[in-house]
Short mmCIF file of C-alpha atoms in Angstrom, two decimals:
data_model
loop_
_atom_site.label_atom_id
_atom_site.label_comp_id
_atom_site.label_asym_id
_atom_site.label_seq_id
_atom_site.Cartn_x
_atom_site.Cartn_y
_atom_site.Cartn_z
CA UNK A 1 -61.49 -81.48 69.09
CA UNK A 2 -59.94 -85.22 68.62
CA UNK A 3 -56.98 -86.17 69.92
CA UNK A 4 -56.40 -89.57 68.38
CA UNK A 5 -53.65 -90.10 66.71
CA UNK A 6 -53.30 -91.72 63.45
CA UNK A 7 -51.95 -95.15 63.01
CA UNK A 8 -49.84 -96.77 60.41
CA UNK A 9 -48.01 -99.81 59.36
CA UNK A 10 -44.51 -100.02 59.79
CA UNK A 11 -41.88 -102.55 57.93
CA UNK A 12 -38.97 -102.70 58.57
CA UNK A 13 -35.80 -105.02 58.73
CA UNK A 14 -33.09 -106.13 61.31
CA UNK A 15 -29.77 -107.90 60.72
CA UNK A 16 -28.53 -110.17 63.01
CA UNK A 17 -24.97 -112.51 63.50
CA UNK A 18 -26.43 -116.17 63.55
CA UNK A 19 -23.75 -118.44 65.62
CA UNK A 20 -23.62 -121.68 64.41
CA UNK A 21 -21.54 -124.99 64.60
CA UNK A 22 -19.59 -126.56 61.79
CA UNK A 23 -22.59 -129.10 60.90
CA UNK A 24 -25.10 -126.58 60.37
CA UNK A 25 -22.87 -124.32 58.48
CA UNK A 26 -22.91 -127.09 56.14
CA UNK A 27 -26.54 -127.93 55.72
CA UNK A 28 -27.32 -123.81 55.16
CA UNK A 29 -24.70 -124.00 52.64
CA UNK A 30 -26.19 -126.57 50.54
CA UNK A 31 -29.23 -124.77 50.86
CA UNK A 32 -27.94 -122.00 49.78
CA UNK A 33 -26.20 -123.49 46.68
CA UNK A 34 -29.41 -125.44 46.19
CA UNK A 35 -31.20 -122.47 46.21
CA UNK A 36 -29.22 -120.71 43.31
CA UNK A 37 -29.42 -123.69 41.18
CA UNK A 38 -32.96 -123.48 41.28
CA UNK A 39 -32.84 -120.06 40.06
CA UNK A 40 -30.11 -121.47 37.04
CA UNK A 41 -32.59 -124.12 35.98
CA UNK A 42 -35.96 -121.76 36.42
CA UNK A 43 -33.99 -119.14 34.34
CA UNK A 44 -33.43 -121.44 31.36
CA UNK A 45 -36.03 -123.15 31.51
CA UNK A 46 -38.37 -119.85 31.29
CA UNK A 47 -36.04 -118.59 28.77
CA UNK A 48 -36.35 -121.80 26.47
CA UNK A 49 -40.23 -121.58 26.57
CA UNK A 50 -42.40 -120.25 24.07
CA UNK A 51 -43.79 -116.98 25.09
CA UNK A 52 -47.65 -117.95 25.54
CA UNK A 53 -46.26 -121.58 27.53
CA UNK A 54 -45.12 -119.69 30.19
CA UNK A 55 -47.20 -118.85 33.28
CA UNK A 56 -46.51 -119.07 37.09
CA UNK A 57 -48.49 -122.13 37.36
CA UNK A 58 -46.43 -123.79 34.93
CA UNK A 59 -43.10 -122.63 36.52
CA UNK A 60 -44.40 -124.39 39.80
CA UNK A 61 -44.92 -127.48 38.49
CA UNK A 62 -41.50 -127.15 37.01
CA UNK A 63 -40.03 -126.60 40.37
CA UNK A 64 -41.98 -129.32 41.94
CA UNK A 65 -40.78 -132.17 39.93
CA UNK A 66 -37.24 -130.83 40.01
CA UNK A 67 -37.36 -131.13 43.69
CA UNK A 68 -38.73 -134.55 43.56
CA UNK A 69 -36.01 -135.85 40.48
CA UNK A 70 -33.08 -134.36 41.98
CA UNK A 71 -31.95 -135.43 45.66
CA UNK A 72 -29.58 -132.19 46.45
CA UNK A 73 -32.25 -129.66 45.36
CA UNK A 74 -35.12 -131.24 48.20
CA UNK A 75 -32.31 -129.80 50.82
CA UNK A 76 -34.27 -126.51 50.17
CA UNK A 77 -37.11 -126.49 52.14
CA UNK A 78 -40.18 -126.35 50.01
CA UNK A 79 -41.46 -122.44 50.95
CA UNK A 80 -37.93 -121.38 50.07
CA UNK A 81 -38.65 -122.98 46.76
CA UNK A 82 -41.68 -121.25 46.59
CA UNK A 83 -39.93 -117.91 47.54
CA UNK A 84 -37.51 -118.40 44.34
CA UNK A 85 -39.97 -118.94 41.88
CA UNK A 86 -41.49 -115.25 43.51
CA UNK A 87 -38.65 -113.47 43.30
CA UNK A 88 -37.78 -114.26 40.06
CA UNK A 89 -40.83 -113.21 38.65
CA UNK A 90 -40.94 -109.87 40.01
CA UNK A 91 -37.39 -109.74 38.61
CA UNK A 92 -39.09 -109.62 35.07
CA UNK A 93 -41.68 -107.53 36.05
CA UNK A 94 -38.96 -104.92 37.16
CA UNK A 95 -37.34 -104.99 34.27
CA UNK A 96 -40.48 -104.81 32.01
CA UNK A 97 -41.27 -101.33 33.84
CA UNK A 98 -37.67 -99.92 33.06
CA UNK A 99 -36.05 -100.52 37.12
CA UNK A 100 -33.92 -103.30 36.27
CA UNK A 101 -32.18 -104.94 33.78
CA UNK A 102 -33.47 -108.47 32.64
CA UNK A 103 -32.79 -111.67 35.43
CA UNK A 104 -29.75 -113.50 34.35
CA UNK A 105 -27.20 -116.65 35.58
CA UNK A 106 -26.01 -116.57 39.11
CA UNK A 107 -22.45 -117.39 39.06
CA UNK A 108 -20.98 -119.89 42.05
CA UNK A 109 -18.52 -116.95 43.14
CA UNK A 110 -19.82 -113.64 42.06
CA UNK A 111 -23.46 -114.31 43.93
CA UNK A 112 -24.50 -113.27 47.70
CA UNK A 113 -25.15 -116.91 48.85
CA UNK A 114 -29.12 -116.31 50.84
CA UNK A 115 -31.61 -118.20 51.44
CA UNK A 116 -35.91 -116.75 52.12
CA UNK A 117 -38.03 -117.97 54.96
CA UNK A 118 -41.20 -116.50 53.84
CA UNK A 119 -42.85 -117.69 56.96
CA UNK A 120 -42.68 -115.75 59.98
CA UNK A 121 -44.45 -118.44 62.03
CA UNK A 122 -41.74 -120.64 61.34
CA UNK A 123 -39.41 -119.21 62.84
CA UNK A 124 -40.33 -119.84 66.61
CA UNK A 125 -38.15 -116.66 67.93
CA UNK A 126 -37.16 -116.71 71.48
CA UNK A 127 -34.92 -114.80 74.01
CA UNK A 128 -32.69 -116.45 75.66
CA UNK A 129 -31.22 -113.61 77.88
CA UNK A 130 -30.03 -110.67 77.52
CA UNK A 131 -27.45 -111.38 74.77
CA UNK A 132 -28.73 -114.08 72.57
CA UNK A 133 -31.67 -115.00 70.93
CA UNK A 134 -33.28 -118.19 69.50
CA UNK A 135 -34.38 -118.87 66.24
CA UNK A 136 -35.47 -121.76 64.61
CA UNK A 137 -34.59 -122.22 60.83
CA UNK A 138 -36.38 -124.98 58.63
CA UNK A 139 -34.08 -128.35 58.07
CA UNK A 140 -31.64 -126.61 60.81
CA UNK A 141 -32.93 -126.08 63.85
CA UNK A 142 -32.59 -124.10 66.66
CA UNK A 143 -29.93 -121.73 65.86
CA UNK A 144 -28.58 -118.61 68.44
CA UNK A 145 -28.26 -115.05 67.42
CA UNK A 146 -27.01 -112.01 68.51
CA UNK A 147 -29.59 -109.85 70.06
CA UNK A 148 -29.42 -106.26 69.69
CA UNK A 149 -32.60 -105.08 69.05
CA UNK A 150 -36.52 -106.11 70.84
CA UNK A 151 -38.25 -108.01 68.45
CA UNK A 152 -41.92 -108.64 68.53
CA UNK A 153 -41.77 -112.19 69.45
CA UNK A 154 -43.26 -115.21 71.65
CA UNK A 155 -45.67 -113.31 74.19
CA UNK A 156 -44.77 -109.96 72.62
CA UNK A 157 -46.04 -110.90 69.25
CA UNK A 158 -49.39 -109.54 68.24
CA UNK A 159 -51.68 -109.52 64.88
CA UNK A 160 -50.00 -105.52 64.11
CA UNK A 161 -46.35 -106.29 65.58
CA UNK A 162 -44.92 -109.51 64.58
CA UNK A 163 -42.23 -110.92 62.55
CA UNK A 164 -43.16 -111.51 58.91
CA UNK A 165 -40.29 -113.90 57.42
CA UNK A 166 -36.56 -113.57 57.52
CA UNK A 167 -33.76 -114.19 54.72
CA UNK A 168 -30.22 -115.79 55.55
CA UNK A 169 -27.44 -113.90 53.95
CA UNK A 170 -23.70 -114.84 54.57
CA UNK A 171 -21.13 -112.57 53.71
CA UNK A 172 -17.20 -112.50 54.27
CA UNK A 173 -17.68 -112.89 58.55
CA UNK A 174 -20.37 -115.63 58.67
CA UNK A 175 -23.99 -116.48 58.04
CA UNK A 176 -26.69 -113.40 59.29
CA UNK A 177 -30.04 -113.43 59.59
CA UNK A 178 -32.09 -110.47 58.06
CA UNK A 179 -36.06 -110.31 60.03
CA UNK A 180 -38.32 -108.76 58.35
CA UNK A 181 -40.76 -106.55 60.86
CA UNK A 182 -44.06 -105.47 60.46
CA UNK A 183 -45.40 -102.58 63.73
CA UNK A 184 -48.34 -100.49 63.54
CA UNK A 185 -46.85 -97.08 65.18
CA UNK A 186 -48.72 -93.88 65.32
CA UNK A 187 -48.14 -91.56 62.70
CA UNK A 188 -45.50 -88.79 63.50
CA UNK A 189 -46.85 -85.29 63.37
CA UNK A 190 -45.46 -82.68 61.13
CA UNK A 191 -41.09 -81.99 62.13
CA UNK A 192 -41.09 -78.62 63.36
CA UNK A 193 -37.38 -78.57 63.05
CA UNK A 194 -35.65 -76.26 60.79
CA UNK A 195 -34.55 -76.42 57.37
CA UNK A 196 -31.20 -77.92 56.40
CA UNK A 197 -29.10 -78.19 52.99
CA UNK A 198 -26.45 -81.13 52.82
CA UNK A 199 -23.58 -81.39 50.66
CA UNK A 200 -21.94 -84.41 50.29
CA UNK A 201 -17.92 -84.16 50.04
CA UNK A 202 -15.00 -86.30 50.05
CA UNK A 203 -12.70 -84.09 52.61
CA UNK A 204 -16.28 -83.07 54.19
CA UNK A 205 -18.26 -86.27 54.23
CA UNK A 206 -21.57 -84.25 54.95
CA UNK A 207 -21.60 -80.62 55.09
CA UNK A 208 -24.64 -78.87 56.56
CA UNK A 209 -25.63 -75.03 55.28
CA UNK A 210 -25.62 -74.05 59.38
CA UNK A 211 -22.16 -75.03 60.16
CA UNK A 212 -22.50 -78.13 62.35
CA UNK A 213 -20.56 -80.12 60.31
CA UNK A 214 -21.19 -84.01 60.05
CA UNK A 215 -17.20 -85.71 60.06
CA UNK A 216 -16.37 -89.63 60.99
CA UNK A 217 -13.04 -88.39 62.46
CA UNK A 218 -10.89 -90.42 59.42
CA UNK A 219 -8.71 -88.43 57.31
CA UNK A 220 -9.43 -89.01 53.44
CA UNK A 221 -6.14 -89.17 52.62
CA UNK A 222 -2.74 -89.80 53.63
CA UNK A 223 0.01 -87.53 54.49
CA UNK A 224 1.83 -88.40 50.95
CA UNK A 225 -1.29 -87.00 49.81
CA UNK A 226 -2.48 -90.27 48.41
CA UNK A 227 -5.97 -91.29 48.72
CA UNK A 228 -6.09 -93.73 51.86
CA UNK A 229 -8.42 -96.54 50.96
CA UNK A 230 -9.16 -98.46 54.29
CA UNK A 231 -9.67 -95.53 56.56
CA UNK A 232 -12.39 -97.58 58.36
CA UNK A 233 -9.25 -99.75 59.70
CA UNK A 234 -6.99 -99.35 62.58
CA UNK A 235 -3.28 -99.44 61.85
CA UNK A 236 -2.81 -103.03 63.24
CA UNK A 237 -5.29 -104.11 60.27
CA UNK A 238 -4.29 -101.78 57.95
CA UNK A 239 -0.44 -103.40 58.28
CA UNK A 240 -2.09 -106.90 58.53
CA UNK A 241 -4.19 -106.15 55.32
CA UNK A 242 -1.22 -104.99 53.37
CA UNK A 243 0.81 -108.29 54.68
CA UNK A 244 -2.03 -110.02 53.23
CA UNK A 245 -2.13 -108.44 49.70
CA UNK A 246 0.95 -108.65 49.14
CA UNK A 247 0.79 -112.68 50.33
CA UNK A 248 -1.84 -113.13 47.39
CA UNK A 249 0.23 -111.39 45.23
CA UNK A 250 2.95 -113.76 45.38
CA UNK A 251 0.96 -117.03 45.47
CA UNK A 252 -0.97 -115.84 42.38
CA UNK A 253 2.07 -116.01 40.62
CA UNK A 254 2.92 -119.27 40.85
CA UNK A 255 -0.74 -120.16 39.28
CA UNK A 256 -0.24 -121.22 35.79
CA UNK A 257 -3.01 -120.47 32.93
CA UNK A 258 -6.01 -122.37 33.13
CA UNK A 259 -5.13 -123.19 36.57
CA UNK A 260 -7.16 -123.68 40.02
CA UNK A 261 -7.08 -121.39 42.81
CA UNK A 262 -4.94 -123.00 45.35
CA UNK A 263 -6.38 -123.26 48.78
CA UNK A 264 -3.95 -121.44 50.44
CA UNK A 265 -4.84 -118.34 47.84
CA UNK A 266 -8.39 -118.34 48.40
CA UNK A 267 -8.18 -118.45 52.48
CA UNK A 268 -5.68 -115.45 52.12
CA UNK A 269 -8.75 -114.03 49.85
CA UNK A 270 -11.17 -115.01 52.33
CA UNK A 271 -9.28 -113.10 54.95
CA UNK A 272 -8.90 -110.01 52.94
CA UNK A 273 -12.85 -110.09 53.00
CA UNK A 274 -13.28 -110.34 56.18
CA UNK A 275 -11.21 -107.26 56.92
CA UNK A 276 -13.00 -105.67 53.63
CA UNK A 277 -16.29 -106.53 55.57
CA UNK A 278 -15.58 -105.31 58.75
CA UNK A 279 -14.32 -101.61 57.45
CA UNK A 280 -17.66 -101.75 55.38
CA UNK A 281 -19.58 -102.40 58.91
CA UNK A 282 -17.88 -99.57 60.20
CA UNK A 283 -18.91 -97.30 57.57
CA UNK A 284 -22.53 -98.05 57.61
CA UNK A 285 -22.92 -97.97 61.34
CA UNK A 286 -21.51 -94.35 61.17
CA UNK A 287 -23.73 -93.56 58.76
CA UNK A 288 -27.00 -95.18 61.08
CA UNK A 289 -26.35 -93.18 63.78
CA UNK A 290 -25.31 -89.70 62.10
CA UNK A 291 -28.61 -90.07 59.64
CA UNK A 292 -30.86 -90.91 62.58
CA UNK A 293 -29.82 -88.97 65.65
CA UNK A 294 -27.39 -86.04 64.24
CA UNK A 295 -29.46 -84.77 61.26
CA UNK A 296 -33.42 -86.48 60.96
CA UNK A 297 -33.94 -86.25 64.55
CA UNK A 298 -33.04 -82.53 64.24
CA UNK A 299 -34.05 -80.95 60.99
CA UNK A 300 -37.76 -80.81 59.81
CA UNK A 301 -36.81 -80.30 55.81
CA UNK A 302 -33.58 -81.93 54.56
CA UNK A 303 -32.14 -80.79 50.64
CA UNK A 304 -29.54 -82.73 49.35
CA UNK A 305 -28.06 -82.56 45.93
CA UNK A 306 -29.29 -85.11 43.06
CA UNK A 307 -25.99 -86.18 41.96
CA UNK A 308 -25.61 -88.87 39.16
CA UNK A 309 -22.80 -90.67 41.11
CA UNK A 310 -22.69 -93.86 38.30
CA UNK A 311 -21.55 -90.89 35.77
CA UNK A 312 -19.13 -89.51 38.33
CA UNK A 313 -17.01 -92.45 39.72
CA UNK A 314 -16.54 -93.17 35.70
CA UNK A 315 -12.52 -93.99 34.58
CA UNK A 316 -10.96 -90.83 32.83
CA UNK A 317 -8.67 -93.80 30.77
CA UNK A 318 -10.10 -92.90 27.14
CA UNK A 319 -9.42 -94.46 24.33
CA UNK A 320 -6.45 -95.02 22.24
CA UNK A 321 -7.43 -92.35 19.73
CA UNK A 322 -8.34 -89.67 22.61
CA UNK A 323 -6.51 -91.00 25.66
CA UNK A 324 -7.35 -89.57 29.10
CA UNK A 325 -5.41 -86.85 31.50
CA UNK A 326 -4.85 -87.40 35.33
CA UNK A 327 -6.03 -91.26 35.40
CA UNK A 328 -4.37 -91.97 38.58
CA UNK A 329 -5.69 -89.01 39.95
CA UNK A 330 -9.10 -89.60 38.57
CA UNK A 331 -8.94 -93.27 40.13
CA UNK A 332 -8.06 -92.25 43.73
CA UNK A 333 -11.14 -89.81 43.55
CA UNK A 334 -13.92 -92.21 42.02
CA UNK A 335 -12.32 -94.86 45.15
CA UNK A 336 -12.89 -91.83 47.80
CA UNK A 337 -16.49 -91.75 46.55
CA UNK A 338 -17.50 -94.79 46.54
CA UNK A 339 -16.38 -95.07 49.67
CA UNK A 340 -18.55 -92.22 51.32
CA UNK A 341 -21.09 -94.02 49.91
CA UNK A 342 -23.59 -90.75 49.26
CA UNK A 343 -26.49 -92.77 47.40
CA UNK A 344 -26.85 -94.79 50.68
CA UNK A 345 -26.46 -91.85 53.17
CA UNK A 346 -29.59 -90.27 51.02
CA UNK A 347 -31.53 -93.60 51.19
CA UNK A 348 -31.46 -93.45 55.03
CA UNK A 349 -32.35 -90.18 54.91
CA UNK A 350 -35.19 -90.47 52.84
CA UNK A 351 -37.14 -92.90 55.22
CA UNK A 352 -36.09 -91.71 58.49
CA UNK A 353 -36.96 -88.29 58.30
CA UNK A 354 -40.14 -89.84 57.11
CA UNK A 355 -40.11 -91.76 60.46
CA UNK A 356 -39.89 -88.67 61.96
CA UNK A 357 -42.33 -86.65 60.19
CA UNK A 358 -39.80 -84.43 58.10
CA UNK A 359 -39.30 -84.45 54.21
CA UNK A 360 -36.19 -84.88 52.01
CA UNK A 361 -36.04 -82.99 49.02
CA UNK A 362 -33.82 -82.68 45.83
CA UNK A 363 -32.46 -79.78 43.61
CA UNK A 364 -30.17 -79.60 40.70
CA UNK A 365 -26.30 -80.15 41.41
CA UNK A 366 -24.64 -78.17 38.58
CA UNK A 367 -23.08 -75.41 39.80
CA UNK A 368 -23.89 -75.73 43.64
CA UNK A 369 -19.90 -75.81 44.17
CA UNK A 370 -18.89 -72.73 41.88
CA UNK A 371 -21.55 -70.06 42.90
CA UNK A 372 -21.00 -68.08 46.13
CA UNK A 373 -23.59 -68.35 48.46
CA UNK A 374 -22.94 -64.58 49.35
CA UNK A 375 -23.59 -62.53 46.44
CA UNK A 376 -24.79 -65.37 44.17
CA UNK A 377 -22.23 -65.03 41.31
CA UNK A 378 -20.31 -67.92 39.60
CA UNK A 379 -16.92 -66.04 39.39
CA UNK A 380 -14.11 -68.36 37.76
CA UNK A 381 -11.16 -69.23 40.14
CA UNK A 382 -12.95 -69.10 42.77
CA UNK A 383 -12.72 -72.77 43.87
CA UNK A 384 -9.14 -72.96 43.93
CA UNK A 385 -8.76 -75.80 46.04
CA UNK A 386 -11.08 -78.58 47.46
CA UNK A 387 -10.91 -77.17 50.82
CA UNK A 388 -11.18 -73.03 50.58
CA UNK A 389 -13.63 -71.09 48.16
CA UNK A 390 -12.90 -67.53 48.02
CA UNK A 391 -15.29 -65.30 45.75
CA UNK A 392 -13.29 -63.73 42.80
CA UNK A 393 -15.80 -60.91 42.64
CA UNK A 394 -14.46 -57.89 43.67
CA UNK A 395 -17.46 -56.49 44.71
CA UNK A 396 -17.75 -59.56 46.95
CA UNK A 397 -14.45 -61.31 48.54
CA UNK A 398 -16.06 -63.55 50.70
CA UNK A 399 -14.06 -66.72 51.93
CA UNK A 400 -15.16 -70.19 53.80
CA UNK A 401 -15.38 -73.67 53.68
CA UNK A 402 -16.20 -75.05 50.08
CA UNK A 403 -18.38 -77.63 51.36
CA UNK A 404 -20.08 -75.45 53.68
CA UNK A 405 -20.90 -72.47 50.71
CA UNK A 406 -21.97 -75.42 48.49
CA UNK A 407 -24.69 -76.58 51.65
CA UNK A 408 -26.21 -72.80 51.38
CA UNK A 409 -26.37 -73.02 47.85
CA UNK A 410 -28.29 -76.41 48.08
CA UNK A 411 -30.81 -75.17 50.58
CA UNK A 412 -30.94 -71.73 48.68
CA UNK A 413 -32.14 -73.36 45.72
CA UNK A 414 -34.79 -75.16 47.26
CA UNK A 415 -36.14 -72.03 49.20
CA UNK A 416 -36.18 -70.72 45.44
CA UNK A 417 -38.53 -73.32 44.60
CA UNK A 418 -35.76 -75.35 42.29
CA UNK A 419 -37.06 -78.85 43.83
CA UNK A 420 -37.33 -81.51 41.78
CA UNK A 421 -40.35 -83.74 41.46
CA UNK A 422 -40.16 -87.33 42.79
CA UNK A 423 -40.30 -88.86 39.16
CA UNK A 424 -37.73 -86.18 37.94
CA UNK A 425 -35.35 -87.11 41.59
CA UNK A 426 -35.54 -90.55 40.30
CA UNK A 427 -34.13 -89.98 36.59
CA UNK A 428 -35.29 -93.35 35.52
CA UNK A 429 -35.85 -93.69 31.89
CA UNK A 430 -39.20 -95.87 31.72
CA UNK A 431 -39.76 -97.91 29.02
CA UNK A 432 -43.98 -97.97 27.50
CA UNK A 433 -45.62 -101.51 29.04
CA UNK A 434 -46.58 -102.46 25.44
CA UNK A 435 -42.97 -102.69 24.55
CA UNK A 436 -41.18 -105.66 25.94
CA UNK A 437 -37.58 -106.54 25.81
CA UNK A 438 -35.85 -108.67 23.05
CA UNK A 439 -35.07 -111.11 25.65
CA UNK A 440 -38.62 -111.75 27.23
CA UNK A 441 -39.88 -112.81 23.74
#
C-alpha cells in the first residue's frame, strides 16, 4: 500500500504595514492617482468605441501612447499599466456572466487608492531581522515592512513556494502591502472531527449546536439598551471618537453651499478613519483566529445558515404612502449586523476548513429560529425575546438559549439531507452568454 501523499497548490495572500518616509509616500500616491486615471480614460475610451473596434490589443496601444503623451501617467510603472488594462477586462467579463455589475468611473474620494505589481521577481524580498522586512517596489525603492508571517523569499524561494506579485493598498492608517503566495502543500486527509451547526446572532455572535459558544467578550449593546456601535474600541477612543464627531459636526456648519472642505474638516475626518480602521482590524483579527483555531481546526463538517444578509440590513423607512414602523429600531439592528460581519465569518470558513480537510455546508434559514429543536414544532410565542426560547407546546416546555436551539436546528436540517447545492448556496441569478448588457453594446 502507498503512502505518498498528495500534493497541491496553494495561493494565498498576506497583508503587511509598509513604513515609509514622507518622499515616498508621495511618489506611491501619484501612482496611485495615476493609476485610477488610467482606468477613467480606458473606461471611456472602451465605452466610446464601436463594438467590433474594440479588442485587448487595441486597448494596449491605447495605454501605450497615453503613457508616452502624458508626463504624470509614465509615474506608473509600465507592468502596473499592464495590470490595469487586465483587470478591467475581467471586470466585463464578470459582469457578462451575471457576478458583477458593469465597470464604471472611479471617483477621487470614494475609491481604495492601490496600486498591482504583477511581478513577483520584482520585488527583491528580504529579512532584515526579526521584525522587519525588505521589499523593493518599482520607481520607489527599498521600502521596510512589518514582518509577521515567513514568506518564501531570497534563499527560501523555490519554483512551488515563491511570491507571485503583490498589490499596494492604503487605507485610513497608511500604505500596506498585500503578497500574493503561491506553496505546494500536501493535501489534508479527510477531518475526522465531528459535525457542527453555526448560527450567527447579534447578542450570540456565533452559536454552535454543542454548546461551546464562540463570544468576542463585547457587549452588543449598551446599558440604555441602545445599540453600541464601536464596541471594537476602548473607552479612551470611544470618548476621543465622540470628541471628534461632534468637532466635524460643528466645522461642517460653517461650510456654505457649494463650498470646499476645509482642511481642518477633512483631518478631523481622516482621524475618525483611522479609529474606524483600527475597530475594523480588531474585528477581523477576532474573526482569524476563532474561524481557524476555535471551530475549522476542530469540527470535520461545518452547517451554517444561507442568509440573504443584503435583504436583511434593508431600512424599514417606507414610503410616504405606506410609511414604516420601528425605524430607529430597525436601524440599530441592520448597524449590529453589519458589524458581525456574518458573510465574511462564512468566507473564512469556507476555505479553511478546506485547508483542513473538512467541508462547509448550507441549509435553508426560514424558520431555523422559531422551531424547537426538541420536539420539532414551530409553536407561536415561543421566541419571546432575543435571548430565551421557551417551547409553547404543552406537550413540550423545553427552554434554552435561542441561538443555541437555532444551531441544532441548522445542523438538524443538514443531517436531514436539506443541504443546498453549491449553485443554489450561491443564489446568483446568471444571465445566458448570448445576451449582453445594454451598456457593452
Amino acid at each position: 500500500m502507498s503512502t505518498e501523499r498528495v500534493q497541491e497548490k496553494r495561493q494565498f495572500g498576506h497583508r503587511a504595514r509598509l513604513t515609509l518616509t514622507p518622499a515616498q509616500i508621495r511618489l506611491m500616491d501619484g501612482q496611485a492617482h495615476a493609476a485610477r486615471t488610467m482606468w477613467n480614460c480606458l473606461h471611456e475610451w472602451w465605452s466610446m468605441l464601436p463594438r467590433d473596434k474594440r479588442s485587448p490589443a487595441a486597448a494596449d496601444v491605447a495605454i501605450r501612447q497615453a503613457r508616452k503623451e502624458t508626463d504624470w501617467l509614465g509615474v506608473l510603472p509600465a507592468q502596473a499599466a499592464q495590470a490595469v488594462l487586465k483587470t478591467y477586462l475581467q471586470a466585463w467579463r464578470n459582469c457578462w456572466d451575471g457576478r458583477a455589475d458593469a465597470p464604471n468611473f472611479k471617483a477621487r474620494v470614494r475609491t481604495v487608492m492601490s496600486v498591482d505589481i504583477p511581478q513577483g521577481r520584482d520585488l527583491n524580498i528580504t529579512r532584515v531581522h526579526r521584525r522587519w522586512g525588505m521589499v523593493n517596489i518599482p520607481r520607489i525603492g527599498p521600502v521596510r515592512f512589518r514582518w509577521t508571517k515567513d514568506l518564501p523569499a531570497g534563499k527560501h524561494a523555490t519554483t512551488t513556494s515563491r511570491v507571485t506579485g503583490a498589490r499596494l493598498v492604503k487605507d485610513a492608517l497608511g500604505w500596506h502591502i498585500a503578497f500574493r503566495v503561491q506553496t505546494l502543500e500536501t493535501k489534508p486527509g479527510p477531518h475526522t472531527g465531528p459535525h457542527v451547526g453555526i448560527d450567527a446572532g447579534v447578542n450570540l455572535p456565533l452559536a454552535l449546536s454543542d454548546g461551546n459558544h464562540r463570544d468576542h467578550g463585547r457587549p452588543p449593546r449598551l446599558p440604555d439598551g441602545t445599540a453600541d456601535r464601536d464596541k471594537w474600541l476602548n473607552p479612551k477612543e470611544k470618548t476621543k471618537l465622540l470628541d471628534l464627531e461632534r468637532r466635524a459636526a460643528q466645522r461642517k456648519q460653517h461650510r456654505g453651499p457649494g463650498e470646499k472642505t476645509s482642511r481642518r474638516l477633512r483631518h478631523t475626518y481622516d482621524q475618525i478613519k483611522q479609529l474606524r480602521a483600527k475597530a475594523t482590524r480588531r474585528a477581523v483579527d477576532w474573526q482569524h483566529k476563532t474561524t481557524t483555531s476555535s471551530i475549522a481546526a476542530q469540527y470535520g463538517t461545518i452547517v451554517v445558515e444561507h442568509l440573504n444578509i443584503k435583504n436583511m440590513v434593508k431600512s424599514a423607512k417606507g414610503t410616504i404612502d405606506s410609511p414604516g414602523k420601528n425605524v430607529a429600531r430597525k436601524s440599530g439592528l441592520n448597524r449590529s449586523i453589519s458589524q458581525e460581519a456574518w458573510g465574511r465569518t462564512v468566507t473564512m470558513l469556507t476555505y479553511k476548513t478546506a485547508r483542513q480537510g473538512g467541508a462547509l455546508h448550507k441549509v435553508p434559514a426560514p424558520g431555523t429560529s422559531l422551531r424547537c429543536s426538541a420536539c420539532g414544532l414551530t409553536t407561536p410565542g415561543s421566541r419571546e425575546d432575543q435571548a430565551t426560547f421557551l417551547c409553547k407546546n404543552h406537550d413540550c416546555g423545553w427552554s434554552g438559549n435561542a441561538d443555541w436551539n437555532a444551531a441544532r436546528n441548522v445542523l438538524h436540517l443538514y443531517r436531514m439531507g436539506r443541504a443546498l447545492t453549491p449553485a443554489a448556496g450561491r443564489a446568483v441569478v446568471r444571465r445566458p452568454r448570448d445576451v449582453k448588457p445594454a451598456t457593452a453594446r
